[in-house]
mmCIF file of C-alpha atoms in Angstrom:
data_model
loop_
_atom_site.group_PDB
_atom_site.id
_atom_site.type_symbol
_atom_site.label_atom_id
_atom_site.label_comp_id
_atom_site.label_asym_id
_atom_site.label_seq_id
_atom_site.Cartn_x
_atom_site.Cartn_y
_atom_site.Cartn_z
ATOM 1 C CA MET K 735 54.530 -3.161 -14.148
ATOM 2 C CA GLN K 736 53.910 -6.492 -15.717
ATOM 3 C CA ARG K 737 54.950 -5.225 -19.190
ATOM 4 C CA SER K 738 58.129 -3.744 -17.884
ATOM 5 C CA GLU K 739 58.961 -7.117 -16.383
ATOM 6 C CA LYS K 740 58.300 -8.699 -19.615
ATOM 7 C CA TYR K 741 60.529 -6.246 -21.532
ATOM 8 C CA GLU K 742 63.411 -6.736 -18.970
ATOM 9 C CA SER K 743 63.190 -10.514 -19.453
ATOM 10 C CA ARG K 744 63.214 -9.931 -23.359
ATOM 11 C CA SER K 745 66.273 -7.800 -23.016
ATOM 12 C CA GLN K 746 68.000 -10.397 -20.876
ATOM 13 C CA VAL K 747 67.214 -13.128 -23.476
ATOM 14 C CA LEU K 748 68.465 -10.917 -26.264
ATOM 15 C CA GLN K 749 71.664 -10.276 -24.377
ATOM 16 C CA GLU K 750 72.170 -13.980 -23.962
ATOM 17 C CA GLU K 751 71.585 -14.555 -27.671
ATOM 18 C CA LEU K 752 74.044 -11.793 -28.583
ATOM 19 C CA ASP K 753 76.633 -13.480 -26.332
ATOM 20 C CA LYS K 754 76.058 -16.725 -28.087
ATOM 21 C CA LEU K 755 76.241 -15.094 -31.442
ATOM 22 C CA LEU K 756 79.722 -13.511 -30.478
ATOM 23 C CA GLU K 757 80.883 -16.954 -29.297
ATOM 24 C CA GLU K 758 79.818 -18.562 -32.672
ATOM 25 C CA LEU K 759 81.500 -15.685 -34.470
ATOM 26 C CA GLN K 760 84.805 -16.317 -32.737
ATOM 27 C CA GLU K 761 84.409 -20.070 -33.507
ATOM 28 C CA ALA K 762 83.855 -19.292 -37.176
ATOM 29 C CA GLU K 763 86.998 -16.984 -37.102
ATOM 30 C CA ASP K 764 89.023 -19.748 -35.540
ATOM 31 C CA GLU K 765 87.469 -22.291 -38.035
ATOM 32 C CA ARG K 766 88.438 -19.914 -40.987
ATOM 33 C CA ARG K 767 91.909 -19.606 -39.802
ATOM 34 C CA GLY K 768 92.132 -23.461 -39.503
ATOM 35 C CA LEU K 769 90.785 -23.855 -42.966
ATOM 36 C CA GLN K 770 93.305 -21.275 -44.335
ATOM 37 C CA LYS K 771 96.186 -23.168 -42.846
ATOM 38 C CA ALA K 772 94.793 -26.407 -44.264
ATOM 39 C CA VAL K 773 94.380 -24.729 -47.712
ATOM 40 C CA ASP K 774 97.963 -23.408 -47.577
ATOM 41 C CA ALA K 775 99.201 -26.933 -46.552
ATOM 42 C CA GLN K 776 97.331 -28.481 -49.554
ATOM 43 C CA GLY K 777 98.831 -26.189 -51.996
ATOM 44 C CA ILE K 778 95.522 -24.739 -53.664
ATOM 45 C CA SER K 779 96.191 -22.371 -56.727
ATOM 46 C CA MET K 780 95.174 -18.806 -56.856
ATOM 47 C CA GLN K 781 92.583 -19.505 -59.530
ATOM 48 C CA ASP K 782 90.870 -21.900 -57.148
ATOM 49 C CA ILE K 783 91.187 -19.361 -54.383
ATOM 50 C CA ASP K 784 89.481 -16.738 -56.612
ATOM 51 C CA ARG K 785 86.907 -19.098 -57.668
ATOM 52 C CA MET K 786 86.148 -20.084 -54.105
ATOM 53 C CA THR K 787 86.141 -16.358 -53.172
ATOM 54 C CA ALA K 788 83.682 -15.537 -55.859
ATOM 55 C CA GLU K 789 81.490 -18.375 -54.836
ATOM 56 C CA ARG K 790 81.693 -17.376 -51.326
ATOM 57 C CA GLU K 791 80.848 -13.705 -52.178
ATOM 58 C CA ARG K 792 77.843 -15.042 -54.097
ATOM 59 C CA LEU K 793 76.713 -17.123 -51.196
ATOM 60 C CA GLN K 794 77.283 -14.318 -49.010
ATOM 61 C CA LYS K 795 75.153 -11.952 -51.118
ATOM 62 C CA GLY K 796 72.438 -14.664 -51.177
ATOM 63 C CA ILE K 797 72.571 -14.907 -47.304
ATOM 64 C CA GLU K 798 72.372 -11.191 -46.978
ATOM 65 C CA SER K 799 69.424 -11.047 -49.419
ATOM 66 C CA ALA K 800 67.815 -13.718 -47.427
ATOM 67 C CA GLY K 801 68.538 -11.970 -44.116
ATOM 68 C CA GLN K 802 67.058 -8.830 -45.577
ATOM 69 C CA ARG K 803 63.880 -10.714 -46.641
ATOM 70 C CA LEU K 804 63.913 -12.268 -43.141
ATOM 71 C CA GLU K 805 64.080 -8.961 -41.524
ATOM 72 C CA GLU K 806 61.271 -7.581 -43.596
ATOM 73 C CA VAL K 807 59.240 -10.629 -42.629
ATOM 74 C CA LYS K 808 60.167 -10.145 -38.953
ATOM 75 C CA LYS K 809 59.288 -6.506 -39.135
ATOM 76 C CA LYS K 810 55.921 -7.309 -40.594
ATOM 77 C CA VAL K 811 55.311 -9.975 -38.050
ATOM 78 C CA SER K 812 56.250 -7.511 -35.314
ATOM 79 C CA GLU K 813 53.865 -4.880 -36.782
ATOM 80 C CA LYS K 814 51.119 -7.498 -36.935
ATOM 81 C CA GLU K 815 51.900 -8.497 -33.365
ATOM 82 C CA ILE K 816 51.901 -5.038 -32.230
ATOM 83 C CA ASP K 817 48.518 -4.477 -33.947
ATOM 84 C CA ALA K 818 47.151 -7.662 -32.546
ATOM 85 C CA SER K 819 48.234 -6.710 -29.061
ATOM 86 C CA ARG K 820 46.818 -3.232 -29.472
ATOM 87 C CA LYS K 821 43.467 -4.817 -30.535
ATOM 88 C CA LEU K 822 43.614 -7.294 -27.701
ATOM 89 C CA ASP K 823 44.157 -4.539 -25.167
ATOM 90 C CA GLU K 824 41.268 -2.559 -26.752
ATOM 91 C CA LEU K 825 39.151 -5.728 -26.525
ATOM 92 C CA GLU K 826 40.084 -6.157 -22.857
ATOM 93 C CA ARG K 827 39.144 -2.516 -22.277
ATOM 94 C CA MET K 828 35.842 -3.108 -23.972
ATOM 95 C CA VAL K 829 35.181 -6.225 -21.892
ATOM 96 C CA ASP K 830 35.972 -4.271 -18.799
ATOM 97 C CA ARG K 831 33.431 -1.463 -19.823
ATOM 98 C CA TYR K 832 30.982 -4.162 -20.781
ATOM 99 C CA ASN K 833 31.368 -5.880 -17.336
ATOM 100 C CA THR K 834 31.075 -2.520 -15.507
ATOM 101 C CA VAL K 835 27.922 -1.575 -17.346
ATOM 102 C CA ALA K 836 26.540 -5.102 -16.857
ATOM 103 C CA TYR K 837 27.174 -4.736 -13.142
ATOM 104 C CA GLN K 838 25.488 -1.422 -13.044
ATOM 105 C CA ILE K 839 22.436 -2.709 -14.669
ATOM 106 C CA ALA K 840 22.391 -5.850 -12.361
ATOM 107 C CA LEU K 841 23.437 -8.547 -15.037
ATOM 108 C CA ILE K 842 26.654 -9.515 -13.010
ATOM 109 C CA PRO K 843 26.835 -11.873 -11.105
ATOM 110 C CA SER K 844 24.454 -14.496 -11.995
ATOM 111 C CA THR K 845 22.476 -13.987 -8.831
ATOM 112 C CA ALA K 846 21.735 -10.328 -9.809
ATOM 113 C CA ALA K 847 18.230 -9.032 -10.392
ATOM 114 C CA ASN K 848 18.196 -9.067 -14.065
ATOM 115 C CA ALA K 849 20.506 -12.004 -14.598
ATOM 116 C CA LYS K 850 17.940 -14.619 -13.779
ATOM 117 C CA GLY K 851 20.559 -17.212 -12.931
ATOM 118 C CA GLU K 852 22.534 -16.734 -16.388
ATOM 119 C CA GLU K 853 26.161 -15.735 -16.645
ATOM 120 C CA PHE K 854 26.861 -12.508 -18.420
ATOM 121 C CA GLU K 855 30.331 -11.951 -17.332
ATOM 122 C CA LEU K 856 32.833 -11.526 -20.104
ATOM 123 C CA GLN K 857 36.309 -13.016 -20.083
ATOM 124 C CA VAL K 858 39.195 -12.885 -22.476
ATOM 125 C CA MET K 859 40.385 -16.460 -22.833
ATOM 126 C CA VAL K 860 43.994 -15.936 -23.790
ATOM 127 C CA ASN K 861 47.380 -16.754 -22.089
ATOM 128 C CA ASP K 862 48.851 -13.914 -19.995
ATOM 129 C CA SER K 863 52.467 -14.919 -20.399
ATOM 130 C CA SER K 864 55.123 -14.062 -23.024
ATOM 131 C CA ASP K 865 58.610 -15.054 -23.961
ATOM 132 C CA LEU K 866 61.184 -14.757 -26.703
ATOM 133 C CA THR K 867 61.995 -17.567 -29.208
ATOM 134 C CA SER K 868 65.223 -17.711 -31.167
ATOM 135 C CA SER K 869 65.280 -18.014 -35.089
ATOM 136 C CA ASN K 870 66.149 -21.131 -36.728
ATOM 137 C CA PHE K 871 68.876 -19.298 -38.832
ATOM 138 C CA LYS K 872 72.346 -18.824 -37.320
ATOM 139 C CA GLY K 873 73.575 -15.297 -36.891
ATOM 140 C CA SER K 874 70.335 -13.623 -37.038
ATOM 141 C CA THR K 875 68.706 -11.997 -33.966
ATOM 142 C CA GLY K 876 65.867 -13.686 -32.004
ATOM 143 C CA ALA K 877 62.285 -12.843 -33.008
ATOM 144 C CA ALA K 878 59.823 -11.773 -30.275
ATOM 145 C CA SER K 879 56.682 -13.778 -30.197
ATOM 146 C CA SER K 880 54.013 -13.610 -27.460
ATOM 147 C CA ASP K 881 52.333 -16.696 -26.149
ATOM 148 C CA ARG K 882 49.486 -14.477 -25.226
ATOM 149 C CA LEU K 883 48.571 -14.166 -29.023
ATOM 150 C CA LEU K 884 48.906 -17.919 -29.677
ATOM 151 C CA ALA K 885 46.751 -20.862 -28.892
ATOM 152 C CA ASP K 886 49.828 -23.054 -29.459
ATOM 153 C CA HIS K 887 53.421 -22.669 -30.789
ATOM 154 C CA ALA K 888 52.128 -22.434 -34.455
ATOM 155 C CA SER K 889 48.602 -21.046 -34.715
ATOM 156 C CA GLY K 890 46.567 -18.179 -33.091
ATOM 157 C CA TYR K 891 43.171 -17.981 -31.527
ATOM 158 C CA GLN K 892 39.962 -18.322 -33.461
ATOM 159 C CA PRO K 893 37.549 -15.446 -32.980
ATOM 160 C CA GLY K 894 34.988 -17.674 -31.279
ATOM 161 C CA HIS K 895 37.654 -18.862 -28.754
ATOM 162 C CA ILE K 896 38.733 -15.412 -27.440
ATOM 163 C CA LEU K 897 35.694 -14.677 -25.327
ATOM 164 C CA ASN K 898 33.909 -17.138 -22.988
ATOM 165 C CA LEU K 899 30.464 -16.249 -24.039
ATOM 166 C CA ASP K 900 28.625 -16.371 -27.389
ATOM 167 C CA LEU K 901 27.614 -12.700 -27.900
ATOM 168 C CA ARG K 902 26.006 -13.069 -31.281
ATOM 169 C CA GLY K 903 23.820 -16.106 -30.197
ATOM 170 C CA LYS K 904 22.652 -16.754 -26.689
ATOM 171 C CA ILE K 905 23.726 -13.457 -25.194
ATOM 172 C CA ARG K 906 22.243 -11.428 -27.911
ATOM 173 C CA LYS K 907 18.861 -13.127 -27.433
ATOM 174 C CA SER K 908 19.089 -12.609 -23.720
ATOM 175 C CA PHE K 909 19.838 -8.853 -24.334
ATOM 176 C CA LEU K 910 16.786 -8.527 -26.584
ATOM 177 C CA SER K 911 14.488 -10.221 -24.109
ATOM 178 C CA LEU K 912 15.911 -7.973 -21.417
ATOM 179 C CA ARG K 913 15.463 -4.880 -23.544
ATOM 180 C CA LYS K 914 11.750 -5.964 -24.038
ATOM 181 C CA GLU K 915 11.289 -6.477 -20.387
ATOM 182 C CA ILE K 916 13.036 -3.171 -19.490
ATOM 183 C CA SER K 917 10.736 -1.446 -22.094
ATOM 184 C CA ASP K 918 7.593 -2.987 -20.473
ATOM 185 C CA ARG K 919 8.858 -1.934 -17.107
ATOM 186 C CA ARG K 920 9.715 1.532 -18.487
ATOM 187 C CA SER K 921 6.054 1.866 -19.730
ATOM 188 C CA ALA K 922 4.698 0.793 -16.383
ATOM 189 C CA ALA K 923 7.165 3.176 -14.673
ATOM 190 C CA MET K 924 5.831 6.125 -17.008
ATOM 191 C CA ASP K 925 2.233 5.247 -16.145
ATOM 192 C CA GLU K 926 3.224 5.426 -12.535
ATOM 193 C CA MET K 927 4.948 8.600 -13.110
ATOM 194 C CA MET K 928 2.002 10.130 -14.687
ATOM 195 C CA LYS K 929 -0.089 9.153 -11.776
ATOM 196 C CA ASP K 930 2.584 10.598 -9.426
ATOM 197 C CA HIS K 931 2.382 13.880 -11.542
ATOM 198 C CA ASP K 932 -1.288 14.109 -11.109
ATOM 199 C CA LEU K 933 -0.943 13.462 -7.377
ATOM 200 C CA LEU K 934 1.854 16.063 -7.404
ATOM 201 C CA ASP K 935 -0.496 18.685 -9.004
ATOM 202 C CA GLY K 936 -3.116 17.948 -6.391
ATOM 203 C CA ILE K 937 -0.435 18.279 -3.717
ATOM 204 C CA LYS K 938 0.676 21.635 -5.384
ATOM 205 C CA GLU K 939 -2.849 22.850 -5.285
ATOM 206 C CA ALA K 940 -3.282 21.939 -1.709
ATOM 207 C CA ILE K 941 0.086 23.705 -0.961
ATOM 208 C CA GLU K 942 -1.086 26.854 -2.700
ATOM 209 C CA ASP K 943 -4.293 26.721 -0.435
ATOM 210 C CA ARG K 944 -2.196 26.185 2.592
ATOM 211 C CA ARG K 945 0.177 29.013 1.455
ATOM 212 C CA SER K 946 -2.910 31.398 1.175
ATOM 213 C CA ALA K 947 -3.822 30.259 4.771
ATOM 214 C CA VAL K 948 -0.305 30.766 5.836
ATOM 215 C CA GLU K 949 -0.341 34.303 4.464
ATOM 216 C CA ALA K 950 -3.574 35.113 6.247
ATOM 217 C CA LEU K 951 -2.065 33.817 9.454
ATOM 218 C CA ASN K 952 1.054 35.898 8.940
ATOM 219 C CA HIS K 953 -1.237 39.000 8.505
ATOM 220 C CA ARG K 954 -2.921 38.031 11.743
ATOM 221 C CA VAL K 955 0.481 37.588 13.334
ATOM 222 C CA ARG K 956 1.628 41.058 12.290
ATOM 223 C CA ALA K 957 -1.541 42.483 13.547
ATOM 224 C CA ALA K 958 -0.931 40.491 16.964
ATOM 225 C CA GLU K 959 2.670 41.786 16.997
ATOM 226 C CA GLU K 960 1.552 45.456 16.522
ATOM 227 C CA GLU K 961 -0.989 44.800 19.422
ATOM 228 C CA TYR K 962 1.736 43.227 21.480
ATOM 229 C CA GLU K 963 3.990 46.362 20.922
ATOM 230 C CA LYS K 964 1.244 48.613 22.136
ATOM 231 C CA THR K 965 0.562 46.359 25.045
ATOM 232 C CA LYS K 966 4.134 46.280 25.884
ATOM 233 C CA GLU K 967 4.372 50.065 25.819
ATOM 234 C CA ILE K 968 1.451 50.334 28.149
ATOM 235 C CA THR K 969 2.850 47.645 30.389
ATOM 236 C CA THR K 970 6.106 49.492 30.473
ATOM 237 C CA ALA K 971 4.307 52.667 31.485
ATOM 238 C CA GLN K 972 2.394 50.804 34.184
ATOM 239 C CA LYS K 973 5.559 49.232 35.308
ATOM 240 C CA LEU K 974 7.221 52.571 35.759
ATOM 241 C CA ALA K 975 4.193 53.807 37.697
ATOM 242 C CA SER K 976 4.367 50.679 39.810
ATOM 243 C CA ASP K 977 8.102 51.115 40.539
ATOM 244 C CA ALA K 978 7.312 54.752 41.729
ATOM 245 C CA GLN K 979 4.560 53.365 43.877
ATOM 246 C CA ILE K 980 6.757 50.575 45.210
ATOM 247 C CA GLU K 981 9.578 53.251 46.009
ATOM 248 C CA LYS K 982 6.950 55.313 47.852
ATOM 249 C CA MET K 983 5.669 52.256 49.774
ATOM 250 C CA GLU K 984 9.214 51.323 50.739
ATOM 251 C CA LYS K 985 9.658 54.710 52.229
ATOM 252 C CA GLU K 986 6.417 54.439 54.047
ATOM 253 C CA LEU K 987 7.562 50.952 55.273
ATOM 254 C CA SER K 988 10.699 52.359 56.414
ATOM 255 C CA ARG K 989 8.849 55.043 58.560
ATOM 256 C CA MET K 990 6.686 52.274 59.866
ATOM 257 C CA ARG K 991 9.661 50.181 60.785
ATOM 258 C CA ALA K 992 11.057 53.050 62.652
ATOM 259 C CA GLY K 993 7.843 53.485 64.571
ATOM 260 C CA LEU K 994 7.512 49.751 65.032
ATOM 261 C CA SER K 995 10.740 49.530 67.027
ATOM 262 C CA ASP K 996 9.236 51.840 69.655
ATOM 263 C CA SER K 997 6.075 49.771 69.764
ATOM 264 C CA VAL K 998 7.837 46.615 70.151
ATOM 265 C CA GLN K 999 9.115 47.536 73.686
ATOM 266 C CA VAL K 1000 5.570 48.528 74.671
ATOM 267 C CA LEU K 1001 4.336 45.303 73.341
ATOM 268 C CA GLU K 1002 6.980 43.469 75.329
ATOM 269 C CA GLN K 1003 5.940 45.079 78.366
ATOM 270 C CA ARG K 1004 2.346 44.301 77.618
ATOM 271 C CA GLU K 1005 3.334 40.711 76.992
ATOM 272 C CA ILE K 1006 4.853 40.418 80.484
ATOM 273 C CA ASN K 1007 1.794 41.979 82.074
ATOM 274 C CA THR K 1008 -0.474 39.763 80.082
ATOM 275 C CA THR K 1009 1.544 36.716 81.233
ATOM 276 C CA ILE K 1010 1.174 37.540 84.761
ATOM 277 C CA GLU K 1011 -2.520 38.171 84.421
ATOM 278 C CA TYR K 1012 -2.709 34.756 82.488
ATOM 279 C CA GLU K 1013 -1.144 32.985 85.406
ATOM 280 C CA GLN K 1014 -3.498 34.705 87.918
ATOM 281 C CA LEU K 1015 -6.433 33.713 85.748
ATOM 282 C CA VAL K 1016 -5.122 30.020 85.622
ATOM 283 C CA LEU K 1017 -5.097 29.941 89.405
ATOM 284 C CA ARG K 1018 -8.612 31.554 89.714
ATOM 285 C CA ALA K 1019 -9.867 29.112 87.081
ATOM 286 C CA ASN K 1020 -8.410 26.086 89.000
ATOM 287 C CA ALA K 1021 -10.069 27.355 92.224
ATOM 288 C CA LEU K 1022 -13.344 27.965 90.420
ATOM 289 C CA ARG K 1023 -13.144 24.508 88.862
ATOM 290 C CA GLU K 1024 -12.671 22.892 92.350
ATOM 291 C CA GLU K 1025 -15.647 24.907 93.578
ATOM 292 C CA LEU K 1026 -17.782 23.856 90.541
ATOM 293 C CA HIS K 1027 -16.945 20.241 91.063
ATOM 294 C CA THR K 1028 -18.076 20.486 94.639
ATOM 295 C CA GLU K 1029 -21.266 22.203 93.657
ATOM 296 C CA ILE K 1030 -21.892 19.650 90.906
ATOM 297 C CA ASP K 1031 -21.470 16.717 93.350
ATOM 298 C CA ARG K 1032 -24.039 18.386 95.788
ATOM 299 C CA MET K 1033 -26.389 18.893 92.879
ATOM 300 C CA LEU K 1034 -25.975 15.370 91.617
ATOM 301 C CA ASN K 1035 -26.743 14.164 95.259
ATOM 302 C CA ASP K 1036 -29.929 16.304 95.338
ATOM 303 C CA VAL K 1037 -31.017 15.063 91.911
ATOM 304 C CA ILE K 1038 -30.437 11.406 92.923
ATOM 305 C CA LYS K 1039 -32.434 11.876 96.162
ATOM 306 C CA PHE K 1040 -35.234 13.518 94.200
ATOM 307 C CA LYS K 1041 -35.205 10.697 91.700
ATOM 308 C CA ILE K 1042 -35.512 8.120 94.502
ATOM 309 C CA HIS K 1043 -38.372 10.139 96.115
ATOM 310 C CA VAL K 1044 -40.227 10.390 92.619
ATOM 311 C CA GLN K 1045 -39.543 6.686 92.001
ATOM 312 C CA LYS K 1046 -41.068 5.857 95.371
ATOM 313 C CA ASN K 1047 -44.149 8.060 94.739
ATOM 314 C CA LEU K 1048 -44.574 6.588 91.370
ATOM 315 C CA ASP K 1049 -44.625 3.085 92.734
ATOM 316 C CA ASP K 1050 -47.203 4.074 95.447
ATOM 317 C CA TYR K 1051 -49.280 5.737 92.715
ATOM 318 C CA GLU K 1052 -49.112 2.631 90.493
ATOM 319 C CA GLY K 1053 -50.290 0.406 93.539
ATOM 320 C CA PHE K 1054 -53.079 2.931 94.164
ATOM 321 C CA VAL K 1055 -54.027 2.796 90.603
ATOM 322 C CA ALA K 1056 -54.101 -0.864 90.443
ATOM 323 C CA ASP K 1057 -56.255 -1.141 93.539
ATOM 324 C CA GLU K 1058 -58.727 1.375 92.136
ATOM 325 C CA LEU K 1059 -58.814 -0.479 88.917
ATOM 326 C CA GLU K 1060 -59.587 -3.790 90.531
ATOM 327 C CA LYS K 1061 -62.261 -2.245 92.480
ATOM 328 C CA GLU K 1062 -63.741 -0.568 89.376
ATOM 329 C CA LEU K 1063 -63.650 -3.962 87.515
ATOM 330 C CA GLY K 1064 -65.140 -5.846 90.301
ATOM 331 C CA SER K 1065 -68.229 -3.649 90.618
ATOM 332 C CA GLU K 1066 -68.760 -3.813 86.808
ATOM 333 C CA GLU K 1067 -68.734 -7.517 86.827
ATOM 334 C CA MET K 1068 -71.383 -7.592 89.606
ATOM 335 C CA GLY K 1069 -73.651 -5.168 87.699
ATOM 336 C CA GLU K 1070 -73.494 -7.360 84.647
ATOM 337 C CA ASP K 1071 -74.440 -10.425 86.680
ATOM 338 C CA THR K 1072 -77.673 -8.769 87.993
ATOM 339 C CA ARG K 1073 -78.994 -7.334 84.713
ATOM 340 C CA PRO K 1074 -80.529 -10.648 83.367
ATOM 341 C CA VAL K 1075 -82.517 -10.991 86.488
ATOM 342 C CA ASP K 1076 -83.988 -7.758 86.073
ATOM 343 C CA MET K 1077 -85.244 -8.497 82.587
#
């Protein structure tokens, strides 16, 4: 898109240059006519005119020869510019590939892991604008020149000024150092990989052992499945027998329900009779309870009287025992008093 805009601007400039040349041609024609009139007025002879014509033809041939040489030079310059532009585009593509690879290997930006604070991003340090300049010779077309290929209006770029980094010096040393570091890391990674391979071999052996155990378990599972199928068949047969037994019991239950409906009426009548008997028993129990309460009161009174009588007899007996004991103790004391006299 940018190049098409450049070509459009160039075509506009060429069109303006062509218009200027047409105007100059018209002015030259008018000047020639004026000179012709002046010559006619001065009365120049035919020999002078022939000599002037020959001189003009000679000058015209010299101009044409110079124009041809100029066109050849312009053609060569254009070819060189095209070749330089192509090489510059190729250089830009190579710079883009370099920056892409550098980004992939963590060299860009400067804060990346492998950059270590250094700047590795390449940039093409040329102008990105172009224009058309007219030739110094009148009547010739303008020669296209690109500011992108020129450091100033007269000279191009030096090889060391096109890129922003010194690839053969500092960057090459950094790359060699990085290559050595990556080689060391690769060796360490290879050692780790060998250890991982050994570990993987051990894991494979363990997996094989586990696989053998799994096969044994699968064999047991198949045996269990066969046993399950047999058990399922037996269970199915038992279920069929149970279903037949259940149907038989349901029929028996139906007969029992039919007989139970007759027994319910008998039980209801019996319940009524039982309720009546219960009420009679409750009345008799209440009467018996009253009778028992009266008898218990009488017995309690007799017991209380007997207790009082016994208590009184015990008191009398205790008094009697105390009197007898005092008498006994008194006679013993008197006997002890008389014993020393006898000795």
